[in-house]
XYZ file of C-alpha atoms in Angstrom:
540
model
C -32.646 -44.682 96.678
C -30.380 -43.642 99.532
C -30.480 -39.849 100.051
C -26.942 -39.939 101.446
C -25.641 -41.217 98.062
C -26.771 -38.105 96.192
C -24.205 -35.320 96.103
C -25.653 -32.112 94.682
C -23.166 -30.201 92.563
C -25.353 -27.119 92.210
C -27.528 -25.263 94.683
C -31.193 -26.176 94.181
C -33.216 -23.350 92.637
C -36.931 -22.650 93.176
C -38.996 -22.895 89.999
C -42.253 -21.294 88.892
C -44.387 -24.413 88.733
C -47.536 -22.666 87.469
C -45.808 -21.139 84.441
C -44.177 -24.405 83.476
C -47.407 -26.270 83.997
C -49.343 -23.876 81.765
C -46.705 -24.042 79.025
C -46.624 -27.838 79.184
C -50.421 -28.118 79.158
C -50.656 -25.988 76.038
C -47.908 -27.651 74.002
C -47.171 -31.318 74.765
C -48.756 -34.670 75.524
C -47.725 -35.242 79.101
C -47.530 -33.247 82.281
C -45.624 -32.533 85.485
C -44.997 -34.671 88.541
C -43.128 -34.008 91.769
C -41.629 -36.272 94.419
C -39.529 -35.576 97.492
C -35.846 -36.544 97.518
C -36.420 -39.391 99.912
C -36.531 -43.179 99.498
C -39.421 -44.190 97.222
C -39.951 -40.525 96.225
C -42.927 -39.564 98.438
C -45.621 -37.779 96.436
C -45.223 -33.954 96.128
C -47.699 -32.952 93.395
C -49.164 -33.857 89.968
C -50.785 -31.514 87.436
C -54.162 -31.991 85.743
C -52.590 -32.611 82.340
C -50.672 -35.671 83.510
C -53.670 -36.899 85.505
C -55.668 -36.741 82.272
C -53.086 -38.701 80.274
C -52.872 -41.341 82.996
C -56.676 -41.655 83.192
C -57.236 -40.427 86.759
C -60.093 -38.115 87.703
C -58.537 -36.590 90.818
C -55.189 -36.209 92.523
C -56.495 -38.163 95.499
C -57.360 -41.094 93.252
C -53.783 -41.134 91.834
C -52.125 -40.825 95.289
C -54.230 -43.667 96.632
C -53.317 -45.872 93.633
C -49.548 -45.344 94.076
C -49.803 -45.598 97.857
C -48.244 -42.156 98.201
C -44.964 -43.137 96.528
C -44.088 -41.903 93.012
C -41.828 -44.921 92.540
C -44.903 -47.185 92.658
C -46.176 -45.479 89.499
C -43.118 -46.767 87.595
C -43.141 -50.199 85.959
C -41.530 -52.692 88.359
C -38.978 -53.755 85.718
C -37.859 -50.133 85.215
C -37.573 -48.984 88.855
C -33.997 -50.123 89.430
C -32.886 -48.703 86.068
C -34.581 -45.332 86.757
C -33.189 -45.063 90.297
C -29.651 -45.840 89.131
C -29.721 -43.377 86.215
C -31.258 -40.553 88.232
C -28.693 -41.065 90.970
C -25.718 -41.083 88.566
C -26.868 -37.986 86.695
C -27.685 -35.982 89.822
C -24.268 -36.879 91.173
C -22.755 -34.599 88.510
C -25.501 -31.983 88.138
C -28.927 -30.810 89.193
C -30.860 -32.306 86.261
C -31.469 -35.730 84.760
C -33.177 -37.377 81.780
C -34.535 -40.905 81.710
C -37.110 -42.969 79.791
C -39.383 -45.487 81.498
C -42.919 -46.909 81.648
C -45.456 -45.046 83.785
C -48.569 -46.718 85.153
C -52.059 -45.648 84.038
C -55.292 -45.923 86.002
C -56.475 -48.919 83.931
C -53.329 -50.906 84.787
C -51.615 -50.364 81.398
C -48.411 -48.357 80.921
C -47.250 -45.522 78.693
C -43.636 -44.696 77.845
C -42.510 -41.299 79.111
C -39.415 -39.193 78.646
C -38.755 -37.713 82.107
C -36.698 -34.525 82.459
C -36.207 -33.749 86.165
C -34.629 -30.978 88.212
C -33.881 -30.436 91.924
C -35.957 -27.793 93.726
C -37.276 -27.017 97.230
C -40.815 -26.569 98.508
C -41.984 -23.726 100.695
C -40.625 -25.417 103.782
C -37.169 -25.910 102.270
C -37.745 -29.596 101.708
C -35.786 -30.953 98.703
C -37.845 -32.397 95.863
C -37.620 -33.389 92.204
C -39.900 -31.732 89.688
C -40.299 -33.881 86.545
C -41.592 -32.835 83.152
C -42.923 -36.033 81.570
C -43.510 -36.404 77.804
C -45.588 -39.232 76.366
C -43.257 -41.053 73.937
C -45.282 -44.245 73.492
C -45.613 -43.835 69.724
C -41.924 -43.128 69.318
C -41.123 -46.154 71.459
C -43.384 -48.367 69.355
C -41.644 -47.087 66.249
C -38.254 -47.855 67.792
C -39.419 -51.335 68.768
C -40.536 -51.985 65.196
C -37.193 -50.713 63.992
C -35.397 -52.986 66.454
C -37.366 -56.001 65.204
C -36.573 -55.072 61.625
C -32.871 -54.740 62.390
C -32.898 -58.050 64.225
C -34.422 -59.628 61.130
C -31.638 -58.174 59.002
C -29.048 -59.807 61.236
C -27.218 -56.490 61.446
C -24.284 -55.702 63.696
C -25.116 -53.159 66.415
C -23.029 -51.033 68.761
C -23.932 -48.366 71.348
C -21.657 -45.374 71.912
C -21.915 -42.560 74.447
C -21.082 -39.246 72.804
C -18.699 -37.194 74.885
C -17.534 -33.656 74.219
C -16.170 -33.051 70.704
C -17.867 -36.287 69.560
C -15.486 -38.578 71.395
C -17.171 -42.003 71.345
C -17.151 -44.240 74.392
C -18.097 -47.813 73.518
C -20.880 -49.129 75.746
C -21.901 -52.311 73.981
C -21.194 -54.072 70.678
C -22.353 -57.313 69.108
C -19.738 -59.858 68.111
C -20.480 -59.231 64.439
C -18.974 -55.748 64.726
C -15.583 -57.146 65.714
C -15.751 -59.981 63.215
C -16.507 -57.557 60.404
C -13.003 -56.114 60.868
C -11.355 -59.408 61.881
C -10.657 -58.288 65.478
C -11.217 -60.279 68.656
C -13.383 -58.828 71.431
C -10.335 -57.973 73.505
C -8.559 -56.257 70.593
C -11.634 -54.232 69.707
C -12.246 -53.005 73.257
C -8.584 -52.181 73.704
C -8.582 -49.925 70.651
C -11.861 -48.333 71.702
C -10.854 -47.594 75.299
C -9.950 -43.961 74.575
C -12.106 -43.158 71.548
C -14.015 -45.531 69.263
C -13.528 -42.958 66.500
C -10.003 -44.398 66.172
C -11.553 -47.275 64.209
C -12.862 -44.889 61.548
C -10.602 -44.321 58.543
C -8.966 -40.923 59.191
C -10.165 -39.097 56.022
C -13.785 -40.122 56.832
C -13.869 -38.969 60.467
C -15.161 -35.452 59.760
C -18.100 -36.953 57.856
C -18.875 -39.307 60.761
C -18.613 -36.494 63.340
C -21.007 -34.273 61.374
C -23.457 -37.153 61.087
C -23.333 -37.864 64.827
C -23.930 -34.197 65.667
C -26.927 -34.164 63.363
C -28.357 -37.386 64.820
C -28.068 -36.016 68.386
C -29.366 -32.547 67.475
C -32.326 -33.569 65.287
C -33.043 -36.987 66.857
C -33.393 -38.682 63.469
C -32.075 -41.814 61.779
C -29.291 -41.100 59.269
C -27.677 -43.547 56.857
C -23.985 -42.994 56.196
C -21.217 -44.769 54.259
C -17.634 -44.690 55.497
C -14.572 -46.863 55.998
C -13.233 -48.704 59.042
C -9.717 -49.947 59.601
C -9.413 -53.718 59.586
C -6.828 -56.034 61.069
C -5.267 -56.705 57.657
C -4.072 -53.115 57.454
C -6.613 -52.110 54.850
C -10.083 -50.654 55.174
C -13.601 -52.068 55.055
C -16.480 -50.079 53.605
C -19.608 -50.141 55.723
C -23.131 -48.794 55.482
C -24.500 -47.655 58.824
C -27.777 -46.430 60.249
C -27.193 -44.027 63.164
C -29.893 -42.981 65.611
C -30.163 -41.517 69.074
C -30.689 -44.093 71.819
C -31.525 -42.133 74.936
C -28.934 -40.763 77.356
C -26.450 -42.017 79.877
C -24.909 -39.881 82.596
C -26.419 -36.836 80.962
C -24.711 -37.543 77.634
C -26.510 -38.741 74.489
C -26.148 -42.348 73.409
C -25.966 -43.173 69.707
C -26.875 -46.546 68.290
C -24.927 -47.529 65.156
C -26.230 -50.385 63.040
C -23.574 -51.767 60.701
C -25.344 -53.169 57.669
C -23.876 -56.376 56.241
C -23.340 -56.643 52.501
C -26.355 -58.311 50.923
C -26.030 -61.547 48.986
C -26.865 -59.629 45.818
C -24.131 -57.071 46.439
C -21.662 -59.805 47.281
C -22.519 -61.539 44.019
C -22.058 -58.264 42.124
C -18.611 -57.812 43.678
C -17.658 -61.362 42.745
C -18.776 -60.751 39.170
C -16.796 -57.505 39.096
C -13.701 -59.274 40.418
C -13.927 -62.021 37.794
C -14.781 -59.646 34.955
C -12.352 -59.415 32.062
C -12.814 -55.633 32.253
C -10.834 -53.696 34.861
C -12.941 -51.426 37.077
C -11.663 -48.897 39.584
C -13.123 -45.899 41.385
C -11.110 -42.713 41.916
C -11.866 -39.568 43.911
C -11.944 -36.828 41.289
C -10.718 -34.181 43.708
C -8.004 -36.041 45.651
C -7.069 -38.841 43.177
C -7.571 -41.356 45.999
C -8.330 -44.880 44.832
C -11.493 -46.206 46.508
C -11.898 -49.532 44.739
C -10.169 -51.784 42.193
C -11.371 -55.192 41.033
C -9.058 -58.155 40.514
C -8.619 -57.451 36.813
C -7.469 -53.911 37.572
C -5.081 -55.178 40.275
C -3.532 -57.643 37.829
C -3.392 -55.018 35.098
C -1.389 -52.646 37.294
C 0.396 -55.258 39.430
C -1.288 -54.070 42.635
C -0.635 -56.586 45.395
C -2.770 -57.134 48.481
C -5.784 -55.099 49.570
C -4.060 -52.042 51.008
C -5.187 -49.412 48.505
C -6.839 -47.060 51.003
C -5.373 -43.587 51.074
C -3.213 -44.168 48.013
C -3.514 -42.165 44.830
C -4.055 -43.654 41.396
C -0.869 -42.109 39.989
C 1.165 -43.591 42.855
C -0.292 -47.104 42.568
C -0.485 -47.227 38.784
C 2.688 -45.385 37.742
C 4.767 -44.912 40.903
C 4.626 -41.155 40.365
C 4.476 -38.338 42.898
C 2.084 -36.137 40.923
C -0.879 -36.595 38.561
C -0.205 -37.768 35.020
C -0.386 -35.449 32.024
C -2.890 -37.723 30.294
C -5.051 -37.987 33.419
C -8.459 -39.540 32.881
C -9.942 -36.568 34.693
C -9.377 -34.636 31.484
C -12.207 -36.564 29.853
C -14.802 -33.920 30.588
C -17.851 -35.535 29.014
C -19.814 -38.263 30.768
C -19.098 -41.735 29.347
C -16.093 -40.385 27.433
C -13.552 -42.861 26.103
C -9.978 -43.019 24.891
C -7.429 -45.537 23.660
C -4.461 -46.003 25.934
C -1.262 -48.017 25.480
C 0.675 -49.583 28.362
C 3.284 -52.355 28.371
C 2.708 -53.155 24.660
C -0.992 -53.553 25.291
C -3.859 -51.419 24.041
C -6.728 -50.519 26.392
C -10.053 -48.919 25.637
C -10.744 -46.576 28.572
C -14.188 -45.249 29.447
C -14.723 -42.814 32.308
C -18.043 -42.131 33.994
C -18.446 -39.247 36.428
C -20.781 -39.622 39.392
C -21.595 -38.153 42.759
C -21.439 -40.752 45.511
C -21.763 -40.284 49.262
C -21.013 -36.564 48.958
C -17.915 -37.188 46.853
C -17.126 -36.546 43.189
C -15.873 -39.829 41.794
C -14.664 -41.258 38.504
C -15.583 -44.831 37.599
C -12.948 -46.010 35.144
C -13.583 -49.037 32.917
C -10.555 -50.482 31.113
C -10.900 -53.157 28.444
C -7.893 -54.937 26.934
C -8.433 -54.608 23.183
C -4.929 -55.641 22.110
C -6.170 -58.653 20.119
C -9.049 -56.697 18.602
C -6.702 -53.842 17.776
C -4.287 -56.225 16.051
C -7.189 -57.855 14.194
C -8.395 -54.428 13.089
C -4.928 -53.565 11.811
C -4.773 -56.886 9.952
C -8.286 -56.318 8.571
C -7.242 -52.899 7.288
C -4.240 -54.477 5.620
C -6.503 -57.102 4.051
C -8.877 -54.381 2.928
C -5.995 -52.557 1.286
C -4.892 -55.797 -0.381
C -8.441 -56.480 -1.522
C -8.738 -52.936 -2.809
C -5.504 -53.364 -4.704
C -6.659 -56.750 -6.024
C -9.979 -55.239 -7.043
C -8.240 -52.408 -8.860
C -5.917 -54.892 -10.591
C -8.923 -57.016 -11.549
C -10.699 -53.981 -12.928
C -7.639 -53.076 -15.016
C -7.411 -56.654 -16.313
C -11.137 -56.800 -17.007
C -11.031 -53.437 -18.767
C -8.178 -54.696 -20.924
C -10.249 -57.795 -21.751
C -13.365 -55.731 -22.337
C -15.189 -57.030 -19.239
C -17.283 -54.805 -16.990
C -17.669 -55.674 -13.252
C -20.101 -54.861 -10.449
C -20.634 -56.396 -6.987
C -24.166 -56.973 -5.761
C -25.308 -57.061 -2.102
C -28.234 -59.491 -2.261
C -29.513 -58.415 1.174
C -29.679 -54.652 0.639
C -30.064 -54.900 -3.175
C -27.197 -52.449 -3.624
C -24.837 -52.600 -6.621
C -21.286 -51.230 -6.531
C -20.270 -50.491 -10.123
C -16.670 -50.598 -11.372
C -15.174 -47.577 -13.120
C -15.183 -49.033 -16.650
C -18.783 -50.223 -16.201
C -19.757 -46.764 -14.970
C -18.313 -45.229 -18.138
C -19.712 -47.835 -20.536
C -23.276 -48.048 -19.136
C -23.552 -44.501 -17.756
C -24.180 -45.696 -14.188
C -23.130 -44.153 -10.841
C -20.691 -45.909 -8.499
C -23.478 -47.006 -6.097
C -26.928 -48.034 -7.323
C -29.598 -48.797 -4.706
C -32.677 -50.964 -5.279
C -30.806 -52.713 -8.076
C -31.818 -53.728 -10.722
C -35.351 -52.280 -10.514
C -34.029 -48.742 -10.346
C -32.438 -49.001 -13.819
C -34.960 -51.190 -15.673
C -36.798 -48.205 -17.101
C -33.618 -46.719 -18.483
C -33.146 -46.684 -22.276
C -29.869 -48.632 -21.928
C -31.272 -52.189 -21.898
C -33.633 -52.962 -24.754
C -37.267 -53.501 -23.626
C -37.588 -57.142 -24.694
C -34.741 -58.125 -22.330
C -35.813 -56.200 -19.168
C -37.886 -59.004 -17.628
C -35.145 -61.625 -18.020
C -32.485 -59.158 -16.789
C -34.425 -58.656 -13.536
C -34.918 -62.400 -13.250
C -31.141 -63.004 -13.317
C -30.620 -60.972 -10.102
C -33.692 -62.508 -8.452
C -32.019 -65.888 -8.933
C -28.838 -64.622 -7.272
C -30.873 -63.320 -4.329
C -32.577 -66.713 -4.078
C -29.183 -68.425 -3.739
C -28.561 -69.680 -7.278
C -24.795 -70.062 -7.645
C -24.406 -69.028 -11.292
C -26.603 -67.308 -13.887
C -26.072 -66.137 -17.461
C -27.979 -64.345 -20.210
C -27.404 -62.346 -23.363
C -29.131 -59.080 -24.197
C -28.796 -55.969 -26.275
C -28.034 -52.580 -24.733
C -27.286 -49.117 -26.038
C -24.066 -48.009 -24.388
C -22.533 -44.599 -23.827
C -21.070 -44.578 -27.348
C -24.637 -44.458 -28.692
C -24.401 -47.812 -30.445
C -26.396 -50.960 -29.809
C -24.247 -53.815 -28.522
C -24.700 -57.436 -27.594
C -23.840 -58.115 -23.924
C -23.276 -61.398 -22.120
C -24.154 -61.070 -18.355
C -22.753 -63.654 -15.909
C -23.567 -63.768 -12.149
C -21.608 -65.683 -9.487
C -22.348 -66.065 -5.756
C -19.496 -65.305 -3.280
C -19.525 -67.141 0.123
C -18.784 -65.133 3.272
C -16.667 -66.414 6.183
C -19.855 -67.547 7.929
C -20.794 -69.595 4.846
C -23.791 -67.415 4.007
C -24.195 -66.141 0.450
C -24.950 -62.437 0.545
C -22.618 -61.004 -2.104
C -22.546 -61.695 -5.844
C -20.208 -60.575 -8.617
C -21.725 -59.794 -12.002
C -19.624 -59.379 -15.159
C -20.733 -57.996 -18.498
C -18.826 -58.471 -21.755
C -19.491 -57.043 -25.237
C -19.923 -59.975 -27.606
C -20.636 -58.131 -30.856
C -17.768 -59.988 -32.628
C -19.042 -63.357 -31.427
C -22.567 -62.493 -32.473
C -21.323 -61.327 -35.918
C -19.334 -64.540 -36.312
C -22.358 -66.571 -35.240
C -24.408 -64.693 -37.835
C -21.876 -65.457 -40.567
C -21.701 -69.071 -39.562
C -25.471 -69.271 -39.594
C -25.593 -67.669 -43.040
C -23.011 -70.145 -44.348
C -24.914 -73.007 -42.745
C -28.119 -71.904 -44.359
C -26.379 -71.619 -47.765
C -24.838 -75.040 -47.303
C -28.223 -76.391 -46.355
C -29.805 -74.957 -49.490
C -26.974 -76.403 -51.637
C -27.417 -79.770 -49.952
C -31.136 -79.694 -50.596
C -30.577 -78.850 -54.289
C -28.010 -81.661 -54.703
C -30.377 -84.119 -53.050
C -33.168 -83.067 -55.448
C -30.816 -83.465 -58.429
C -29.718 -86.958 -57.398
C -33.268 -88.077 -56.877
C -34.357 -86.853 -60.283
C -31.334 -88.396 -62.045
C -32.070 -91.702 -60.412
C -35.668 -91.584 -61.498
C -34.728 -90.875 -65.133
C -32.329 -93.826 -65.221
C -34.970 -96.087 -63.869
C -37.470 -94.952 -66.471
């Protein structure tokens, strides 16, 4: 280093070396080292703490090893870098900071963070006093992090942080430019004054706060924000920000731009091709953050330029929020039916907190066809109800009682006239077992009555039996029971219709016919006997 190239901006101040040395010895892994402001930095002094960390027993042993020049204790690959950085920083002040590898007695090296300041010795000779911290573990951690990031194929950029978090671009991988569709020249041109110009304006305060925290606390922070792209829209990015040393006395921040994973890309593709519209709205500002292709088609949104636009502007071309705003759905996972352009949508809104923002995720499903089918089904149900009522009236007029039987749940739905005649409720569960012990059906017919409904449950198309039952009028009647399976639209038999009809007249007629038949039979037998006997007498 040429002494003539160093211009001191402040007058060198004497320092209390013993106090600093004692404080350093008691608190940190490292020590103090001094070298004169002359080429090669001739040795000035070294404290016991640093001698210990470097593995030397005495000062003489250390001086002999570095041949009296502090620069010889720096790794050969780092000497030019250290000399340049120290020179540039001292050109604008009396202090510097630099990281480099320092030689140990066994020939190995440790990483140190060197904070130096100009002073003078007792003879007025200018020197640098350095406070050196052992940062080997931190450096190893950073190296592991670098290898990990390299494996992720991430895009990386280095920015020097100026006053008020103005960012000066120092270095950027090609992937950073490509991510926003800019060429190298275009990217550097935009960044020449402040790289913060690339950040979407509403997100800049968030980015500035993050950078201040990274520099102040020296930690890695993950942040999500938007960058302007060449198409005029914005690109969401996930970044990992960390401090990366200093340059010219100002902190350097490394920003790793994480690429979208294959899984996330697949999820976005699925969202875009989904029949359901999905969009994300800022609950506080109404700004639209995201809309999939279905939502864009639903609201005739062209292109990708949705950043900074409100939902009521894009969706309805209005200047203020709508009266039926989805924000009014206060409960999580609330839903509503919404009509637009002769179409019916089922809207569900989910509230979440994302990246420090209150957002609404709105899911819209076109249910126009389903809604029309439901309306038609209700009409059919009304028609069926009317048909059922008409059938009941006709059956009642003809003296027929009707019930429907769900063969799966074993539930009977009894018509009004049957309810009155048999004394049954409208709905009978566990049918027919639940009524077999009633005094209505005569005991000798109970087993066969149960068997009729077992057949219907087993899939038999038609069944029939006759039995006697005591009805609500208190009289004993003959009943003919008929069961018929009804096929559903899927072709599965799960519903049956059972009809019951009083057949007392038929039974009485059958009885009279039987009586007449028996009388006729007796008369026939008597005539046959008479003929036989007459014949015998004639023969004799």
